[in-house]
Structures are given as structure tokens and as C-alpha cells.
Amino acid sequence: MTIGLHHFISLAVVLFAVGFFGVLMRRNTLIIYMCLELMLVASTLALVAFSRYNGSPEGNIFVFFILTVAAAEVAVGLAIIVALFRRRKTVQVGELNALKN
Amino acid sequence: MPANFLFYALSTVTLAAALGVVLNKNAVASALSFFVCLCGVAALFVMLDAYLPAFLLILVYAGAVVALFLFIIMLLDMGGGDRKPLKKTTAAAALITAALLAAGVVSVLSRGKFSTEPPVPIPAGSLFTDLKLYGAKLFTTYMLPVQLVGFLLLIAMLGVIVLSKKQGEDKKP
């Protein structure tokens, strides 16, 4: 049995689900952010697999743009987390309840 | 077949590392698991003949992003990760939701018809193998997105500078 498209797509789906699980379960903002990145990488893997198996290289170019946007997103997100830590002295989502009530 | 073995080995390593990111108590260990996971995904990219994305993934993600995460973990001094232990119900609910998500996507995908054939061999001088063609395409067909992404990076840089400035710094002489 050769490795087909569905192998790669299944792996991407499971990877995405693992990242989603982490986002729901963890309470540390940094770990949640890492899991978000994991979901993004999983979607990238699906895109590359579709691109290869359809023989159209456009997907690879999309991956290039996704990586660039993800890099910008990580920089801004981590700066927000650091600013939050300076102000509230915590990064646990349970304690960040200023909007509650 | 060696390609089969390679795929299964790489996907096992990647998934184990992804679970390591989620389940590790220590934030630094999570970041290092993330690094291993990214290396696994990059190797899978190489299996899919996407050499440039694999290289960029290692360079941008495994190089810059993981280093940034490690810096922030050290800066915030939270090697311990979560302070309070997790509630069992929270973990169970998260697991069930993630499983439902995966089942939903799989059920949608299984309606479609995936060819189980090996991919068509790449013709020589295709975008997959030729970096020159890749660059030419980026600067002709995808010129506008390249410009927009450049602006986006500039704006992100400015945003990070503004965000990480100390509060009330302007008032001091």
C-alpha cells in the first residue's frame, strides 16, 4: 500500500485536533498560543499535501504567505502577552477576568 | 517500502511531539516538543517535494518562533507552567470536543473521493524543484500579495515596538 493523499490529510486533521485539545485544556496563555501555532502548521501540512497530489504548485506559494503572516502574528501576540504580564502579573487565563460581570 | 516506513515513523514522531506540547507540565519542555514537532512536519514537507516550505518552516518557525517562545518563557519566569492542577472534567470535556472536531472533519472528508494513487512524478523545470521559477512567480503573478505581506510585517514590527514600550515612559524627561 502506497502513501496516498488521505494519509497526509488524516495526519493533518489529527495534528489540528491535538492543537485544538491543547487550546481548550491548558490555562497558560503561552501554551495556548503554542497550540494555536500547532493548528496553523497542521493546516499548512494539508495545503502542501493537496498541492503535491494535484500537481499544482500554487499551494506551496500559499504556504510561503501563511508562514510570513504567522511570523508577524507570533511577534504581535507575544508582545501582547508580555504587556499583559506587566500589567496583571499573571498569564493564567483563569485569573484574567477583568471583563467578567 | 521505505517511503511507507518513513511516513509512519515521521508521523509518529510528529504526533508524539504534538502531544508533548499539550501535556507537558513544564513550559520549556512544551516549547522543545514544539520544536521537534516542527522538524517532523518539515520532514513531511520534504517527502511531499516541498523543499522551500520545509526550509522556511525550519528557518522561521523552528528558528525564530521557538526561540521567541523560549525567551518569553524565561522573561516571564514561569517554568512551572500551570500552577493549579487541572480538573478531570475540564480535561475530559476538552478531549471529547477535540475528538468531535476530528470526527466531523473526517466525516466531511470521507464524502469526497481521494485518489489512493501515488502522486504524479514532477516534470523537470517545475515550480517544485526550480527555485528560480518560484521567485519569478512570486514577483509576477503574486506581486501584490508580496507587497501586502511586506507592509504587514512592517506594521507588526511597529505594533510590537508600541506594545513593548514601558507605560508612562513619555512623561519622564
Tab-separated table of C-alpha atoms in Angstrom:
chain	number	residue	atom	x	y	z
A	1	MET	CA	0.000	0.000	0.000
A	2	THR	CA	1.467	3.302	-1.018
A	3	ILE	CA	1.102	6.533	0.878
A	4	GLY	CA	-1.822	8.422	-0.601
A	5	LEU	CA	-3.263	11.854	-0.103
A	6	HIS	CA	-5.625	10.655	2.585
A	7	HIS	CA	-2.698	9.606	4.799
A	8	PHE	CA	-1.336	13.131	4.860
A	9	ILE	CA	-4.782	14.697	5.289
A	10	SER	CA	-5.590	12.358	8.184
A	11	LEU	CA	-2.324	13.274	9.852
A	12	ALA	CA	-3.095	16.979	9.387
A	13	VAL	CA	-6.585	16.511	10.881
A	14	VAL	CA	-5.211	14.663	13.915
A	15	LEU	CA	-2.495	17.283	14.392
A	16	PHE	CA	-5.119	20.030	14.211
A	17	ALA	CA	-7.287	18.197	16.747
A	18	VAL	CA	-4.336	17.830	19.122
A	19	GLY	CA	-3.710	21.573	18.885
A	20	PHE	CA	-7.399	22.286	19.492
A	21	PHE	CA	-7.357	19.983	22.503
A	22	GLY	CA	-4.436	21.942	23.907
A	23	VAL	CA	-6.173	25.276	23.352
A	24	LEU	CA	-9.214	24.024	25.259
A	25	MET	CA	-7.369	22.279	28.061
A	26	ARG	CA	-4.384	24.404	29.007
A	27	ARG	CA	-4.694	27.553	31.082
A	28	ASN	CA	-1.314	29.099	30.472
A	29	THR	CA	-1.614	31.723	27.745
A	30	LEU	CA	1.782	30.901	26.265
A	31	ILE	CA	0.991	27.201	25.942
A	32	ILE	CA	-2.372	28.058	24.384
A	33	TYR	CA	-0.520	30.200	21.896
A	34	MET	CA	1.868	27.352	21.072
A	35	CYS	CA	-1.112	25.070	20.447
A	36	LEU	CA	-2.601	27.692	18.123
A	37	GLU	CA	0.627	27.630	16.144
A	38	LEU	CA	0.373	23.854	16.036
A	39	MET	CA	-3.079	24.144	14.424
A	40	LEU	CA	-1.689	26.573	11.867
A	41	VAL	CA	1.146	24.196	10.975
A	42	ALA	CA	-1.346	21.333	10.596
A	43	SER	CA	-3.367	23.338	8.075
A	44	THR	CA	-0.136	24.136	6.225
A	45	LEU	CA	0.635	20.432	6.002
A	46	ALA	CA	-2.788	19.785	4.438
A	47	LEU	CA	-2.187	22.565	1.924
A	48	VAL	CA	1.210	21.194	0.887
A	49	ALA	CA	-0.214	17.677	0.542
A	50	PHE	CA	-3.098	18.872	-1.664
A	51	SER	CA	-0.658	20.899	-3.730
A	52	ARG	CA	1.645	17.929	-4.312
A	53	TYR	CA	-1.047	15.396	-5.115
A	54	ASN	CA	-2.848	17.726	-7.517
A	55	GLY	CA	0.407	18.616	-9.226
A	56	SER	CA	-0.264	22.331	-8.906
A	57	PRO	CA	2.475	24.266	-7.130
A	58	GLU	CA	0.263	27.213	-6.144
A	59	GLY	CA	-0.298	25.649	-2.722
A	60	ASN	CA	3.401	25.946	-1.986
A	61	ILE	CA	3.221	29.675	-2.649
A	62	PHE	CA	0.269	29.984	-0.276
A	63	VAL	CA	2.350	28.227	2.361
A	64	PHE	CA	5.009	30.884	1.886
A	65	PHE	CA	2.462	33.611	2.651
A	66	ILE	CA	0.953	31.694	5.558
A	67	LEU	CA	4.399	31.371	7.148
A	68	THR	CA	5.012	35.109	6.774
A	69	VAL	CA	1.671	36.064	8.316
A	70	ALA	CA	2.207	33.536	11.113
A	71	ALA	CA	5.589	35.070	11.937
A	72	ALA	CA	4.024	38.546	12.196
A	73	GLU	CA	1.188	37.123	14.280
A	74	VAL	CA	3.543	35.415	16.726
A	75	ALA	CA	5.538	38.605	17.241
A	76	VAL	CA	2.446	40.705	17.991
A	77	GLY	CA	0.806	38.017	20.126
A	78	LEU	CA	3.844	37.512	22.312
A	79	ALA	CA	4.214	41.288	22.732
A	80	ILE	CA	0.576	41.415	23.893
A	81	ILE	CA	1.229	38.572	26.359
A	82	VAL	CA	4.274	40.389	27.763
A	83	ALA	CA	2.280	43.643	28.091
A	84	LEU	CA	-0.488	41.687	29.827
A	85	PHE	CA	2.001	40.145	32.236
A	86	ARG	CA	3.441	43.566	33.080
A	87	ARG	CA	0.030	44.932	33.935
A	88	ARG	CA	-1.641	41.959	35.613
A	89	LYS	CA	1.354	39.915	36.822
A	90	THR	CA	-0.181	36.685	35.538
A	91	VAL	CA	-0.650	34.773	32.300
A	92	GLN	CA	-3.200	32.241	33.594
A	93	VAL	CA	-6.459	32.579	31.704
A	94	GLY	CA	-8.462	31.835	34.867
A	95	GLU	CA	-7.122	34.977	36.532
A	96	LEU	CA	-7.592	37.247	33.523
A	97	ASN	CA	-11.221	38.018	34.284
A	98	ALA	CA	-11.365	41.820	34.043
A	99	LEU	CA	-14.290	41.612	31.615
A	100	LYS	CA	-16.322	39.359	33.924
A	101	ASN	CA	-19.620	40.834	35.245
B	1	MET	CA	8.601	0.044	1.088
B	2	PRO	CA	10.971	2.609	2.577
B	3	ALA	CA	8.644	5.569	1.816
B	4	ASN	CA	5.838	3.914	3.801
B	5	PHE	CA	8.090	3.303	6.767
B	6	LEU	CA	9.401	6.866	6.575
B	7	PHE	CA	5.897	8.314	6.556
B	8	TYR	CA	4.737	6.273	9.530
B	9	ALA	CA	7.901	6.966	11.514
B	10	LEU	CA	7.728	10.697	10.851
B	11	SER	CA	4.027	10.961	11.618
B	12	THR	CA	4.505	9.032	14.870
B	13	VAL	CA	7.299	11.363	15.945
B	14	THR	CA	5.281	14.441	14.948
B	15	LEU	CA	2.139	13.338	16.772
B	16	ALA	CA	4.079	12.306	19.885
B	17	ALA	CA	5.790	15.699	19.939
B	18	ALA	CA	2.439	17.472	19.447
B	19	LEU	CA	1.002	15.569	22.400
B	20	GLY	CA	4.138	16.537	24.310
B	21	VAL	CA	3.379	20.210	23.653
B	22	VAL	CA	-0.107	19.796	25.075
B	23	LEU	CA	0.567	17.509	28.010
B	24	ASN	CA	3.896	18.699	29.389
B	25	LYS	CA	3.685	20.439	32.744
B	26	ASN	CA	6.864	22.410	32.093
B	27	ALA	CA	6.578	25.277	29.611
B	28	VAL	CA	10.182	24.904	28.405
B	29	ALA	CA	9.611	21.214	27.696
B	30	SER	CA	6.484	22.175	25.746
B	31	ALA	CA	8.466	24.615	23.620
B	32	LEU	CA	11.128	21.990	22.897
B	33	SER	CA	8.432	19.451	21.963
B	34	PHE	CA	7.039	22.068	19.614
B	35	PHE	CA	10.488	22.289	18.040
B	36	VAL	CA	10.585	18.512	17.470
B	37	CYS	CA	7.052	18.622	16.040
B	38	LEU	CA	8.046	21.343	13.571
B	39	CYS	CA	11.087	19.345	12.469
B	40	GLY	CA	8.784	16.355	11.840
B	41	VAL	CA	6.403	18.472	9.770
B	42	ALA	CA	9.337	19.883	7.795
B	43	ALA	CA	10.500	16.338	7.054
B	44	LEU	CA	6.973	15.507	5.846
B	45	PHE	CA	7.176	18.572	3.590
B	46	VAL	CA	10.369	17.156	2.109
B	47	MET	CA	8.507	13.876	1.497
B	48	LEU	CA	5.967	15.954	-0.440
B	49	ASP	CA	8.745	17.554	-2.519
B	50	ALA	CA	8.102	20.966	-0.995
B	51	TYR	CA	11.715	21.822	-0.275
B	52	LEU	CA	11.390	25.581	0.065
B	53	PRO	CA	8.447	25.461	2.516
B	54	ALA	CA	10.349	22.850	4.549
B	55	PHE	CA	13.396	25.091	4.698
B	56	LEU	CA	11.289	28.133	5.585
B	57	LEU	CA	9.459	26.180	8.272
B	58	ILE	CA	12.755	25.261	9.919
B	59	LEU	CA	14.148	28.770	9.490
B	60	VAL	CA	11.122	30.830	10.541
B	61	TYR	CA	9.283	28.538	12.929
B	62	ALA	CA	11.886	26.288	14.486
B	63	GLY	CA	14.478	29.042	14.423
B	64	ALA	CA	12.761	32.317	15.195
B	65	VAL	CA	9.370	31.465	16.702
B	66	VAL	CA	10.530	28.743	19.114
B	67	ALA	CA	13.450	30.934	20.210
B	68	LEU	CA	10.981	33.786	20.810
B	69	PHE	CA	8.751	31.472	22.864
B	70	LEU	CA	11.720	30.357	24.955
B	71	PHE	CA	12.758	33.979	25.507
B	72	ILE	CA	9.271	34.921	26.681
B	73	ILE	CA	9.101	31.882	28.971
B	74	MET	CA	12.370	32.962	30.573
B	75	LEU	CA	11.261	36.608	30.695
B	76	LEU	CA	8.018	35.800	32.466
B	77	ASP	CA	9.796	33.261	34.680
B	78	MET	CA	7.087	30.616	34.506
B	79	GLY	CA	8.964	27.394	34.014
B	80	GLY	CA	6.415	25.700	36.236
B	81	GLY	CA	3.636	26.116	33.693
B	82	ASP	CA	0.155	25.714	35.127
B	83	ARG	CA	0.006	26.346	38.803
B	84	LYS	CA	-3.192	24.620	39.809
B	85	PRO	CA	-3.734	21.011	38.724
B	86	LEU	CA	-6.331	20.548	36.020
B	87	LYS	CA	-9.823	19.427	36.816
B	88	LYS	CA	-10.640	15.997	35.439
B	89	THR	CA	-13.894	17.227	33.918
B	90	THR	CA	-12.148	20.046	32.050
B	91	ALA	CA	-9.648	17.656	30.521
B	92	ALA	CA	-12.363	15.159	29.586
B	93	ALA	CA	-14.543	17.861	28.014
B	94	ALA	CA	-11.588	19.218	26.025
B	95	LEU	CA	-10.687	15.732	24.832
B	96	ILE	CA	-14.258	14.971	23.761
B	97	THR	CA	-14.554	18.289	21.915
B	98	ALA	CA	-11.280	17.751	20.058
B	99	ALA	CA	-12.342	14.198	19.147
B	100	LEU	CA	-15.680	15.530	17.876
B	101	LEU	CA	-13.861	18.108	15.759
B	102	ALA	CA	-11.604	15.436	14.252
B	103	ALA	CA	-14.612	13.129	13.638
B	104	GLY	CA	-16.519	15.956	11.958
B	105	VAL	CA	-13.674	16.827	9.615
B	106	VAL	CA	-13.069	13.153	8.814
B	107	SER	CA	-16.753	12.567	8.067
B	108	VAL	CA	-16.794	15.550	5.698
B	109	LEU	CA	-13.602	14.372	4.026
B	110	SER	CA	-14.830	10.792	3.638
B	111	ARG	CA	-17.673	12.033	1.393
B	112	GLY	CA	-15.110	13.154	-1.145
B	113	LYS	CA	-13.102	10.826	-3.301
B	114	PHE	CA	-9.415	10.745	-2.535
B	115	SER	CA	-7.231	9.058	-5.069
B	116	THR	CA	-5.063	6.498	-3.363
B	117	GLU	CA	-2.570	6.547	-6.194
B	118	PRO	CA	0.949	7.802	-5.741
B	119	PRO	CA	1.358	11.388	-6.924
B	120	VAL	CA	2.279	12.153	-10.491
B	121	PRO	CA	6.017	12.483	-10.922
B	122	ILE	CA	7.142	16.064	-11.117
B	123	PRO	CA	8.264	17.237	-14.540
B	124	ALA	CA	11.734	18.733	-14.683
B	125	GLY	CA	11.786	22.509	-14.528
B	126	SER	CA	8.609	22.659	-12.439
B	127	LEU	CA	7.989	25.128	-9.651
B	128	PHE	CA	8.534	22.356	-7.112
B	129	THR	CA	12.158	21.871	-7.973
B	130	ASP	CA	13.259	25.108	-9.568
B	131	LEU	CA	13.766	27.933	-7.096
B	132	LYS	CA	14.248	30.423	-9.911
B	133	LEU	CA	10.742	29.764	-11.236
B	134	TYR	CA	9.382	30.088	-7.712
B	135	GLY	CA	10.930	33.524	-7.348
B	136	ALA	CA	9.756	34.563	-10.801
B	137	LYS	CA	6.206	33.544	-9.925
B	138	LEU	CA	6.340	35.430	-6.632
B	139	PHE	CA	7.423	38.610	-8.368
B	140	THR	CA	4.996	38.411	-11.284
B	141	THR	CA	1.721	36.631	-10.520
B	142	TYR	CA	1.880	37.167	-6.766
B	143	MET	CA	3.386	40.635	-6.741
B	144	LEU	CA	0.515	42.275	-4.839
B	145	PRO	CA	0.436	39.665	-2.027
B	146	VAL	CA	4.208	40.004	-1.632
B	147	GLN	CA	3.860	43.775	-1.226
B	148	LEU	CA	0.956	43.381	1.190
B	149	VAL	CA	2.858	40.875	3.288
B	150	GLY	CA	5.799	43.272	3.407
B	151	PHE	CA	3.509	46.012	4.734
B	152	LEU	CA	2.013	43.564	7.197
B	153	LEU	CA	5.464	42.745	8.579
B	154	LEU	CA	6.269	46.454	8.874
B	155	ILE	CA	3.015	47.141	10.722
B	156	ALA	CA	3.610	44.129	13.004
B	157	MET	CA	7.077	45.464	13.818
B	158	LEU	CA	5.671	48.892	14.680
B	159	GLY	CA	2.926	47.285	16.748
B	160	VAL	CA	5.428	45.233	18.737
B	161	ILE	CA	7.535	48.326	19.431
B	162	VAL	CA	4.489	50.266	20.639
B	163	LEU	CA	3.211	47.353	22.741
B	164	SER	CA	6.516	46.644	24.445
B	165	LYS	CA	7.249	50.253	25.332
B	166	LYS	CA	7.012	50.850	29.059
B	167	GLN	CA	3.802	52.516	30.197
B	168	GLY	CA	4.182	56.207	31.036
B	169	GLU	CA	7.655	56.423	29.591
B	170	ASP	CA	6.819	59.578	27.637
B	171	LYS	CA	6.147	61.607	30.789
B	172	LYS	CA	9.671	61.225	32.087
B	173	PRO	CA	12.232	63.583	30.637
